[in-house]
CSV table of C-alpha atoms and ligand atoms in Angstrom, one decimal:
chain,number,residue,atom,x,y,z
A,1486,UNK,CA,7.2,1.4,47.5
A,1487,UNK,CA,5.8,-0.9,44.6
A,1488,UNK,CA,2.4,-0.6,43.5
A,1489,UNK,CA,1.1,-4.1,44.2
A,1490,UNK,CA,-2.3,-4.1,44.5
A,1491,UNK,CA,-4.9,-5.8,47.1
A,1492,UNK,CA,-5.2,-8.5,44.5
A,1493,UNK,CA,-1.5,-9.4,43.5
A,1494,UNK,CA,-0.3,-12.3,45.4
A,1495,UNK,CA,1.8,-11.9,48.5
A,1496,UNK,CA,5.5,-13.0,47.8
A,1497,UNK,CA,8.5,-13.9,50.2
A,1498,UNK,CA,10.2,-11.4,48.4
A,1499,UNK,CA,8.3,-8.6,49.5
A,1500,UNK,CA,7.8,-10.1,53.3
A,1501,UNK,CA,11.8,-10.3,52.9
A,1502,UNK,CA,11.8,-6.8,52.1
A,1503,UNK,CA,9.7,-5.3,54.9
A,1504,UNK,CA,11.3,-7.9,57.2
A,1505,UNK,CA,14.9,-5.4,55.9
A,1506,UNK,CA,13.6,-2.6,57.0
A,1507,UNK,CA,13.3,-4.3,60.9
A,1508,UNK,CA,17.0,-3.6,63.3
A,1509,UNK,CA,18.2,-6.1,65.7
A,1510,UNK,CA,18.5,-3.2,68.3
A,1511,UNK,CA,22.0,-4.5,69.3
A,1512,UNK,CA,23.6,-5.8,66.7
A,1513,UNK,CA,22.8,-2.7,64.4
A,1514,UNK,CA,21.9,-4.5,60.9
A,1515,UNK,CA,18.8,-5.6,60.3
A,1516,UNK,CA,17.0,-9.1,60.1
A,1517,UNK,CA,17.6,-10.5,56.6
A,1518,UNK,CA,21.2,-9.0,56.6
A,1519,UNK,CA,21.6,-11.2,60.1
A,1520,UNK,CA,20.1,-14.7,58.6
A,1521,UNK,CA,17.3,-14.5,61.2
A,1522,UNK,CA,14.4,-15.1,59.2
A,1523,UNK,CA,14.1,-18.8,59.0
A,1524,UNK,CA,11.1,-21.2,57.3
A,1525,UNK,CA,8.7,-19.0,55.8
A,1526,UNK,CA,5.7,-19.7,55.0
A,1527,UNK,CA,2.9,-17.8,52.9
A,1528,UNK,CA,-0.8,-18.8,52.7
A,1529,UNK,CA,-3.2,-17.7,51.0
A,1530,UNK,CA,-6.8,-17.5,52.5
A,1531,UNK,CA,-10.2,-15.2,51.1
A,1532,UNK,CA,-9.4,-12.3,53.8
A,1533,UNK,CA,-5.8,-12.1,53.2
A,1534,UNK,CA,-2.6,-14.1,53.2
A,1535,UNK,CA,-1.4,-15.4,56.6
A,1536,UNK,CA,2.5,-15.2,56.6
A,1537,UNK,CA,4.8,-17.4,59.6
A,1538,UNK,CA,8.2,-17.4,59.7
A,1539,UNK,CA,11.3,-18.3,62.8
A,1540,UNK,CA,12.8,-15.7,64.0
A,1541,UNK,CA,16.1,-17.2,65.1
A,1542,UNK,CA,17.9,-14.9,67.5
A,1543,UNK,CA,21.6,-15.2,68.0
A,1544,UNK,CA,20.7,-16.0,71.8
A,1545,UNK,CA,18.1,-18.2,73.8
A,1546,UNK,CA,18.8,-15.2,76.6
A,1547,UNK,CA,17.4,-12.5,74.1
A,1548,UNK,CA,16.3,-9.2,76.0
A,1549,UNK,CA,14.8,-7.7,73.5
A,1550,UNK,CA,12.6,-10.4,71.6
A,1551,UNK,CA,9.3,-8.1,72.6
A,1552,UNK,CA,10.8,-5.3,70.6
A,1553,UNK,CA,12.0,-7.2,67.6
A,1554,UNK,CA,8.4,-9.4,67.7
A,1555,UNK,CA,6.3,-6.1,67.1
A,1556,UNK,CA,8.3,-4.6,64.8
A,1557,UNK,CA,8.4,-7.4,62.7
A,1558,UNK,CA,4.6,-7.6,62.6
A,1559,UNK,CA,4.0,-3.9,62.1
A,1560,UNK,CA,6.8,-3.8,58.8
A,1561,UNK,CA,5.2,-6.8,57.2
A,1562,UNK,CA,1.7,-5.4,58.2
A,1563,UNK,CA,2.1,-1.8,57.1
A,1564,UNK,CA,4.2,-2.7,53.8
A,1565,UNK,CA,3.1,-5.8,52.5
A,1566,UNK,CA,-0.5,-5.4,51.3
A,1567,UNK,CA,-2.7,-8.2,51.3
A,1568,UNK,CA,-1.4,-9.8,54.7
A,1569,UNK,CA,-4.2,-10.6,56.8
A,1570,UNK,CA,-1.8,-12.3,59.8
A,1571,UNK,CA,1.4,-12.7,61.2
A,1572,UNK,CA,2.3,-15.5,63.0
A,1573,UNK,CA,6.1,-15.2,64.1
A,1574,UNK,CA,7.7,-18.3,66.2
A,1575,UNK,CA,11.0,-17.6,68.3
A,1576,UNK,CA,14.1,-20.3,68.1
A,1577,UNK,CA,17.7,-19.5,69.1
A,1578,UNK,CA,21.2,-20.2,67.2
A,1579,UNK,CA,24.3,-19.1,69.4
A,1580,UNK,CA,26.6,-17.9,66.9
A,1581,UNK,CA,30.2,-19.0,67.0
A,1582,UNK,CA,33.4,-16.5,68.0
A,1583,UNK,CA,35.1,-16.8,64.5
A,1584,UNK,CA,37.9,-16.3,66.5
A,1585,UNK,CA,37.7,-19.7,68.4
A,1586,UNK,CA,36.5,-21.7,65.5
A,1587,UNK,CA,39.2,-24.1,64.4
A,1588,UNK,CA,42.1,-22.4,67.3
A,1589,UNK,CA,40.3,-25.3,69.8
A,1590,UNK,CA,40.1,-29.2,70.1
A,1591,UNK,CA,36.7,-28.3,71.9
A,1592,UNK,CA,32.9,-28.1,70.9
A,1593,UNK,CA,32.6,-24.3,72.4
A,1594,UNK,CA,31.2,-21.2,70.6
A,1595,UNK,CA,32.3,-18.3,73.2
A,1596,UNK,CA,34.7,-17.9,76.3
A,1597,UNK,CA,34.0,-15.5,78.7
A,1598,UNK,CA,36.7,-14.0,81.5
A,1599,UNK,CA,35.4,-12.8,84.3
A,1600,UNK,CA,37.9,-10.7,86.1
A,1601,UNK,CA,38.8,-8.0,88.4
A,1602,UNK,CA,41.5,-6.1,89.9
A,1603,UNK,CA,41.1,-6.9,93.5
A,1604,UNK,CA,40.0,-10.4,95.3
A,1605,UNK,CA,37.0,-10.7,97.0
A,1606,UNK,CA,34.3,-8.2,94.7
A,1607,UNK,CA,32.5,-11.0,93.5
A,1608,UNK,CA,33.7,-12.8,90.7
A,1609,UNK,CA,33.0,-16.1,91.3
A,1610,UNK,CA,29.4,-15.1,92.5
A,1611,UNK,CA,28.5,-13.7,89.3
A,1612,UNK,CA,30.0,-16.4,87.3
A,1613,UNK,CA,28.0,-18.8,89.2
A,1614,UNK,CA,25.0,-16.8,88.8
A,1615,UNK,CA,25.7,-15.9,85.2
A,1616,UNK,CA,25.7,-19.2,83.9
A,1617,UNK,CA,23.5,-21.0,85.1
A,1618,UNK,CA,20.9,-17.8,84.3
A,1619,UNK,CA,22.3,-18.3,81.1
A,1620,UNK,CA,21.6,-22.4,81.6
A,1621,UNK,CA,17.7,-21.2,82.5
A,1622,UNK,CA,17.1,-19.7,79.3
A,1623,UNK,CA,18.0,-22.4,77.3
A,1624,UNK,CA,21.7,-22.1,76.4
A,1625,UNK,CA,24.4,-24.8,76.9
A,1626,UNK,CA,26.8,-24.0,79.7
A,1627,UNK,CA,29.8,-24.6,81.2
A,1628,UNK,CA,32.0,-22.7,83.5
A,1629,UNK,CA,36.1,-23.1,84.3
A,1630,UNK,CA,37.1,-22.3,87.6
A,1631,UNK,CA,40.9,-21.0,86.9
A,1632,UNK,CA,41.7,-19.4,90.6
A,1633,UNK,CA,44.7,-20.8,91.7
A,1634,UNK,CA,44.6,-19.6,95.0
A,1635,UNK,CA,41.5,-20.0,95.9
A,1636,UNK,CA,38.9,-22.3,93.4
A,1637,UNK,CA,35.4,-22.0,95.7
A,1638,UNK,CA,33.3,-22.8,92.1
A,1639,UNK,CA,33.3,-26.2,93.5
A,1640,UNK,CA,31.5,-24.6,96.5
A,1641,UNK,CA,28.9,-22.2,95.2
A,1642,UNK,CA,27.9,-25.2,93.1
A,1643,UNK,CA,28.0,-27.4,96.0
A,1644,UNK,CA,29.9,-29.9,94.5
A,1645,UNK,CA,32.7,-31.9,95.7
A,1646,UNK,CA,35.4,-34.9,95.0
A,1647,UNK,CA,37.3,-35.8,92.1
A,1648,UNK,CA,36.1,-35.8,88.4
A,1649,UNK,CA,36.2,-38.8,86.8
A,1650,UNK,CA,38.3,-39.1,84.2
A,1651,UNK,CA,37.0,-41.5,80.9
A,1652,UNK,CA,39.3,-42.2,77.8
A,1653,UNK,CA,42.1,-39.7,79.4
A,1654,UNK,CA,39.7,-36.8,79.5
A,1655,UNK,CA,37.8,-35.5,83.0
A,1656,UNK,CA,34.5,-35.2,82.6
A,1657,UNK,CA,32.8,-32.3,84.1
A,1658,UNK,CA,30.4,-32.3,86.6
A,1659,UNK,CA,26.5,-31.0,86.2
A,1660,UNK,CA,25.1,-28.8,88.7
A,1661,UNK,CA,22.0,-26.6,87.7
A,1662,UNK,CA,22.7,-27.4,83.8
A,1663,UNK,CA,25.7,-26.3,84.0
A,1664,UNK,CA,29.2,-28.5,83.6
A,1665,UNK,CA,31.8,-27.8,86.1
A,1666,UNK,CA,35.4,-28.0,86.3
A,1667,UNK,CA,37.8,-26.3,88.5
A,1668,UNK,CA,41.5,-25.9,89.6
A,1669,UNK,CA,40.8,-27.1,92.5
A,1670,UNK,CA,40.2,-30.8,91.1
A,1671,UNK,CA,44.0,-30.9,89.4
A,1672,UNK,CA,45.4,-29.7,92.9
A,1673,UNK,CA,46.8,-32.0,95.5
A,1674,UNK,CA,44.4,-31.9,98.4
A,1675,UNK,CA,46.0,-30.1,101.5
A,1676,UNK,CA,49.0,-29.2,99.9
A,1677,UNK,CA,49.9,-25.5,99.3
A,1678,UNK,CA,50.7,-25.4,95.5
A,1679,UNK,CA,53.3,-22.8,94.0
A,1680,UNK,CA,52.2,-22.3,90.9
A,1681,UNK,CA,55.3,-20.7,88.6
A,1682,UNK,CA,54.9,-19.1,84.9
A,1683,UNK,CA,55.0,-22.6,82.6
A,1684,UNK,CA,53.3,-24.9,85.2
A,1685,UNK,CA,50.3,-22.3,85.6
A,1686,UNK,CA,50.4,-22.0,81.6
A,1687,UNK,CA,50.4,-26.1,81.3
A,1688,UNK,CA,47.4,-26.4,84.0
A,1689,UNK,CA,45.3,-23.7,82.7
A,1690,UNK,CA,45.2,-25.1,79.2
A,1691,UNK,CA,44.9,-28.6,80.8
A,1692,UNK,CA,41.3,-27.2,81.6
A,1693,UNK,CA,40.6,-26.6,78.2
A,1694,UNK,CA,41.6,-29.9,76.3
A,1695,UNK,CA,41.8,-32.4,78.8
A,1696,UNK,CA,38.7,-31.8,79.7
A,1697,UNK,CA,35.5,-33.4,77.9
A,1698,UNK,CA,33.8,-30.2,77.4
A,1699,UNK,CA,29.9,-30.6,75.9
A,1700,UNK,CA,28.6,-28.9,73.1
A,1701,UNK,CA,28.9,-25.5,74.6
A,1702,UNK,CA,27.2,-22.2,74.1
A,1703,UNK,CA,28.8,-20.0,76.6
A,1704,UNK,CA,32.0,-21.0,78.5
A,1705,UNK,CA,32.9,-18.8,81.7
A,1706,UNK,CA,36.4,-18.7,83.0
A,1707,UNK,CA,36.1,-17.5,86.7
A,1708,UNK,CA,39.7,-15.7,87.2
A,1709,UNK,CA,42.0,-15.4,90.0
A,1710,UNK,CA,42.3,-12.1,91.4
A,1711,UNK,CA,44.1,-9.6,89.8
A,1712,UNK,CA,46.3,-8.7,86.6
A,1713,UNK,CA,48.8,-11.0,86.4
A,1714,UNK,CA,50.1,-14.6,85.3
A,1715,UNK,CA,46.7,-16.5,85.1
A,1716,UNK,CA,45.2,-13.9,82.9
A,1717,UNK,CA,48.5,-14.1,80.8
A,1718,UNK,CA,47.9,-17.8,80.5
A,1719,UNK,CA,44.9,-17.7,79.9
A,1720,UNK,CA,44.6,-15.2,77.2
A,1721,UNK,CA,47.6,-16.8,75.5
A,1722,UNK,CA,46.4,-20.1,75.5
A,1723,UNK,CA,42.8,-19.3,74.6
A,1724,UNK,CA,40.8,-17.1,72.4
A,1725,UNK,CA,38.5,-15.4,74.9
A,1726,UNK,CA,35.6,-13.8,73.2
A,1727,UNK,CA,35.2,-11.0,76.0
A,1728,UNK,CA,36.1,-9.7,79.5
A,1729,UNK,CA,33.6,-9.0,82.0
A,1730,UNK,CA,35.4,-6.6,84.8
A,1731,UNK,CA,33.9,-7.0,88.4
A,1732,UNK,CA,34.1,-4.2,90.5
A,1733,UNK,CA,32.2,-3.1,93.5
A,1734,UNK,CA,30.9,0.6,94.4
A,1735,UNK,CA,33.2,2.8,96.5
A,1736,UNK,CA,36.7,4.4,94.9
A,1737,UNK,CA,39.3,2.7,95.7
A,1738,UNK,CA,37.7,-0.5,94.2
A,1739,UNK,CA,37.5,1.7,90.8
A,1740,UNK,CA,41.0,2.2,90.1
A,1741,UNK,CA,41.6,-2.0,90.3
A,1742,UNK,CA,38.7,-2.5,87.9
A,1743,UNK,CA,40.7,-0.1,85.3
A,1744,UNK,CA,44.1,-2.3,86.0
A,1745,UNK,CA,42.0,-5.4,85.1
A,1746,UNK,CA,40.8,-3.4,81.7
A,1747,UNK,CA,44.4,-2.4,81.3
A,1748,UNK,CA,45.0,-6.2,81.1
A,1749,UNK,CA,42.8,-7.5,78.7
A,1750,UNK,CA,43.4,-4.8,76.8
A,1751,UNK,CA,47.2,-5.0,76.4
A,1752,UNK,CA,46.0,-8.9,75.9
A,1753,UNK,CA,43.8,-7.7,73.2
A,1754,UNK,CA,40.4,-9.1,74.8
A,1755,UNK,CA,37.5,-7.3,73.7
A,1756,UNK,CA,36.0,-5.8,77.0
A,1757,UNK,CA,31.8,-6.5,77.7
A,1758,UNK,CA,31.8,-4.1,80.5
A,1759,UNK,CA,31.6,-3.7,83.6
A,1760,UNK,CA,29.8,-5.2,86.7
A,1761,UNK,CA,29.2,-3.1,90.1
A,1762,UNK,CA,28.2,-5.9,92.9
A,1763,UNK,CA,27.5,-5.1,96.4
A,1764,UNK,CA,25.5,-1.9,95.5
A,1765,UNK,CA,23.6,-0.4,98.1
A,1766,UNK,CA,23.8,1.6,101.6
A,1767,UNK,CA,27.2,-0.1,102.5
A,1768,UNK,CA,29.2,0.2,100.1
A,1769,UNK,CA,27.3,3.1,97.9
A,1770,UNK,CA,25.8,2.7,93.8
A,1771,UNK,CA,27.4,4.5,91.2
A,1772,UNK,CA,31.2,3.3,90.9
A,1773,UNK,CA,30.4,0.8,88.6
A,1774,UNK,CA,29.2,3.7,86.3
A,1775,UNK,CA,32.0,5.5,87.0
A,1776,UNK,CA,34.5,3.0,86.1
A,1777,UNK,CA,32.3,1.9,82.9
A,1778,UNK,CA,33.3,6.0,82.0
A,1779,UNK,CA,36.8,5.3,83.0
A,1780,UNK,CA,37.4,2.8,80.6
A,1781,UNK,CA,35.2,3.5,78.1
A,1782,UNK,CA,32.9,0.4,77.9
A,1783,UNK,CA,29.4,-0.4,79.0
A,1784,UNK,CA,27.9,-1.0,82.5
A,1785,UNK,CA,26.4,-4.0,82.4
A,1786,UNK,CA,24.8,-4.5,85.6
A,1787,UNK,CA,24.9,-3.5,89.4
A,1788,UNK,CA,23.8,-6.3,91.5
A,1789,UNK,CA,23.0,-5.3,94.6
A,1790,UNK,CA,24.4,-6.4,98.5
A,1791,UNK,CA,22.1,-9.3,99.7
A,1792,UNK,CA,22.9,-11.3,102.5
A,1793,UNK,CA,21.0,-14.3,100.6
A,1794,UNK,CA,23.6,-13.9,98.2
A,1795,UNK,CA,26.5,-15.4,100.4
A,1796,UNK,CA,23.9,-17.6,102.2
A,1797,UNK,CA,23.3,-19.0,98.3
A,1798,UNK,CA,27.0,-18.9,98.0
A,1799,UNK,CA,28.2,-20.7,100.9
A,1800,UNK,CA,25.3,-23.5,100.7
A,1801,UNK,CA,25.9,-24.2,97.2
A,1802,UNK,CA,22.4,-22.6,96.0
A,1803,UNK,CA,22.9,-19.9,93.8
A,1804,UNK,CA,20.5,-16.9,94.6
A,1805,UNK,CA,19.0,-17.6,91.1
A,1806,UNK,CA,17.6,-21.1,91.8
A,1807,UNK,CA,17.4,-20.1,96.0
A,1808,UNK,CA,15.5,-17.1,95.8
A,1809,UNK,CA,14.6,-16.5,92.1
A,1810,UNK,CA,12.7,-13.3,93.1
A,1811,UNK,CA,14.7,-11.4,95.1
A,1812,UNK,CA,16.6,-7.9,94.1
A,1813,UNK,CA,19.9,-9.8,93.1
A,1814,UNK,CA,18.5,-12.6,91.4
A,1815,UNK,CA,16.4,-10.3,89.1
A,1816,UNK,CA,19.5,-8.3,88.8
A,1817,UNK,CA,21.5,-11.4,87.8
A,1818,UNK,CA,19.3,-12.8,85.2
A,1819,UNK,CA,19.2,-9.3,83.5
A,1820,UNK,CA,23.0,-9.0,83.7
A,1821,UNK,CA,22.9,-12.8,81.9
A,1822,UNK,CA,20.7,-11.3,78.9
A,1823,UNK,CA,22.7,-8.2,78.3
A,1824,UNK,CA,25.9,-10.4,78.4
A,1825,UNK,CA,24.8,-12.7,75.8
A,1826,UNK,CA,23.7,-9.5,73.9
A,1827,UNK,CA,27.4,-8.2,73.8
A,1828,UNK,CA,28.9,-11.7,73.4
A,1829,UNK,CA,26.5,-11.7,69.8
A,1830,UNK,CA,27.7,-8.5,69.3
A,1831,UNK,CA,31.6,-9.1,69.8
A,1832,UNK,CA,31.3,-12.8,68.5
A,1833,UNK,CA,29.8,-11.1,64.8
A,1834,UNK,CA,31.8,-8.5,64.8
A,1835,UNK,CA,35.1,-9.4,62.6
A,1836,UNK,CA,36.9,-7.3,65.0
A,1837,UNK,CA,37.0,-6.2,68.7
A,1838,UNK,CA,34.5,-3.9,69.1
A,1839,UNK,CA,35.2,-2.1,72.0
A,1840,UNK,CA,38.3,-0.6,72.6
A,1841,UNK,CA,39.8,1.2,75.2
A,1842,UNK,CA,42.5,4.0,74.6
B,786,ATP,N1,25.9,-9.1,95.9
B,786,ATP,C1,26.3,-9.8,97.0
B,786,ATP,N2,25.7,-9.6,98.2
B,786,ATP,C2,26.1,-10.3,99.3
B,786,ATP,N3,27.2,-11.0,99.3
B,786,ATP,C3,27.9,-11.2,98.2
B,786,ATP,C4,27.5,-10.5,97.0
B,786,ATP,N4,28.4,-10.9,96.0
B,786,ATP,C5,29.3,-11.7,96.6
B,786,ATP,N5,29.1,-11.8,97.9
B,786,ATP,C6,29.9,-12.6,98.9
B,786,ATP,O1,31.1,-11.9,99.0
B,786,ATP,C7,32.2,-12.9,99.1
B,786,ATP,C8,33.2,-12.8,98.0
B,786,ATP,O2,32.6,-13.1,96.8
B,786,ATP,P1,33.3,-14.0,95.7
B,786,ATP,O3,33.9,-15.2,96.3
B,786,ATP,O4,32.3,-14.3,94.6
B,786,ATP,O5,34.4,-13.0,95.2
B,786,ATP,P2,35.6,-13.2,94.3
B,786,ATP,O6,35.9,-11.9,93.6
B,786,ATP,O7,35.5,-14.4,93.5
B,786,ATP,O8,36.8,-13.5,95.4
B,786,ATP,P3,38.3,-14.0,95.1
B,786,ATP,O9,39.0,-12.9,94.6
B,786,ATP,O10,38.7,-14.5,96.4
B,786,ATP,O11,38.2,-15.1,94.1
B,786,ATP,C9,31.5,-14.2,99.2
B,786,ATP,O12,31.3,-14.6,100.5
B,786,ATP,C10,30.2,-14.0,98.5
B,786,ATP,O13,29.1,-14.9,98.9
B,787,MG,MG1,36.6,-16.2,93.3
């Protein structure tokens, strides 16, 4: 270390120094390399110089701002001398998916898939949930209901009708700070619809650019069940920034949630990892774990089976704003934190981080 002494001033350079030494636990550099520190201010005062500075995280749903708080005040305490304070405020700057930048016609800085092998595991429960927990801690939101076969977004937000539609574009509806559109609002009520291969392709991107998306942080794409043409479409027409892979506990749910790994991978989607729903004495804990092993990615959560999670559902109350203190709700909003930790992850990283063989 230098040899400054109690008298020689206290200079950003040296608060920019110790502020080097502190890691963003998951993105693995540290503050300065990240940008982070923002507005910094030195004064001086008789007992010591007071320094404040923004910390700006690369998401409002931070779960480790506790951490990265005293850490921050220990480095510039312990190796600046002469600081007599600390005062560190918090801000938050989604960072963009390099890989969407300029590829859209639409103001959005990360898609996520939300996907699974097999129908009915809870997909469009935790992408309800997931964004608007993500919509609670300050981030802009949207979600894009893509099931063709079955859209019940429209549902669990308990919204219903047609969009309306302004300068050729729909706009999307607002439930719980969070815009809405679904597949259900481009289909022809009452009428079965067979979607084929360039018709699905058309309708899918029609949800992207004919669709007057907001200023978007996070956009979730709730997918139809299984492997097949809508994730094609989907993943050909957009760049998705990651996959999240629903699965629920018991074994034979397992093998689908590798076949839905299988198909982001071969689509070259960076996977977030996996989500076990309906944990607990029904259907068993511990699959999701397994099939995080399986295909070599992270378990991001296991939500556990609540009634007042389909109750939420059907009513068009997600268990987040029903019952903000039960089991899944808690579950849910730390799920939504250690998304948008990955998401910062993936959407820095100049490639696809995780990889599965
Ligand atoms: N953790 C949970 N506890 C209790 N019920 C749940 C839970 N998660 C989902 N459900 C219920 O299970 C049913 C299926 O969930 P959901 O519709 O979200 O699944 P999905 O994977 O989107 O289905 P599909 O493949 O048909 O699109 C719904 O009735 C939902 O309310
Ligand atoms: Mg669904």
């Amino acid at each position: 270390m230098s040899s400054s002494s109690h008298t020689s001033p206290v200079t950003q350079e040296a608060v920019l120094h110790a502020l080097s030494t502190v890691q963003e636990p998951e993105l693995h550099n540290d503050l300065v390399s990240l940008n982070m520190i923002r507005n910094l201010v030195i004064a001086g005062g008789s007992a010591g110089a007071v320094v404040s500075f923004t910390i700006m995280l690369t998401t409002p749903a931070c779960p480790l701002r506790g951490l990265i708080e005293r850490e921050a005040i220990e480095a510039v305490t312990r190796l600046v001398p002469g600081v007599a304070g600390v005062n560190i405020r918090f801000d938050a700057e989604v960072r963009s998916d390099h890989r969407i930048i300029g590829k859209l016609n639409i103001p959005v800085k990360n898609i996520i898939a939300v996907a699974s092998g097999k129908g009915g595991v809870g997909k469009s429960t935790i992408s309800t949930n997931l964004a608007v927990s993500l919509a609670l801690e300050g981030a802009t939101v949207g979600v894009l209901d893509a099931d063709i076969y079955g859209p019940n977004i429209p549902m669990m937000f308990g919204l219903s009708g047609k969009p309306r539609v302004e300068e050729g574009k729909m706009v999307p509806f607002t439930a719980y700070g969070v815009e809405v559109i679904s597949m259900g609002f481009l289909m022809p009520e009452g009428e079965a619809v067979v979607w084929r291969g360039p018709m699905l392709h058309k309708a899918i991107q029609q949800l992207f650019t004919d669709v007057r998306w907001g200023e978007l942080d996070y956009l979730i794409v709730d997918l139809p069940p299984g492997t097949g043409d809508a994730q094609l479409s989907l993943a050909q027409s957009v760049p998705l920034t990651g996959g999240v892979i629903v699965t629920m506990p018991q074994q034979v749910s397992i093998s689908d949630a590798r076949r839905g790994a299988t198909a982001f991978k071969r689509l070259e989607v960076p996977i977030l990892g996996v989500v076990e729903n309906m944990a607990g004495e029904i259907f068993g804990t511990g699959g999701g774990w397994e099939a995080a092993e399986l295909i070599g990615c992270e378990l991001l959560g296991s939500i556990p089976l609540e009634p007042k999670v389909r109750m939420g559902g059907d009513s068009g109350q997600p268990i987040v704003i029903a019952a903000p203190e039960s089991e899944a709700a808690i579950a849910m909003r730390k799920l939504a934190r250690k998304i948008a930790a990955r998401v910062s992850v993936v959407a820095l990283a100049p490639e696809p981080t995780v990889r599965i063989e």
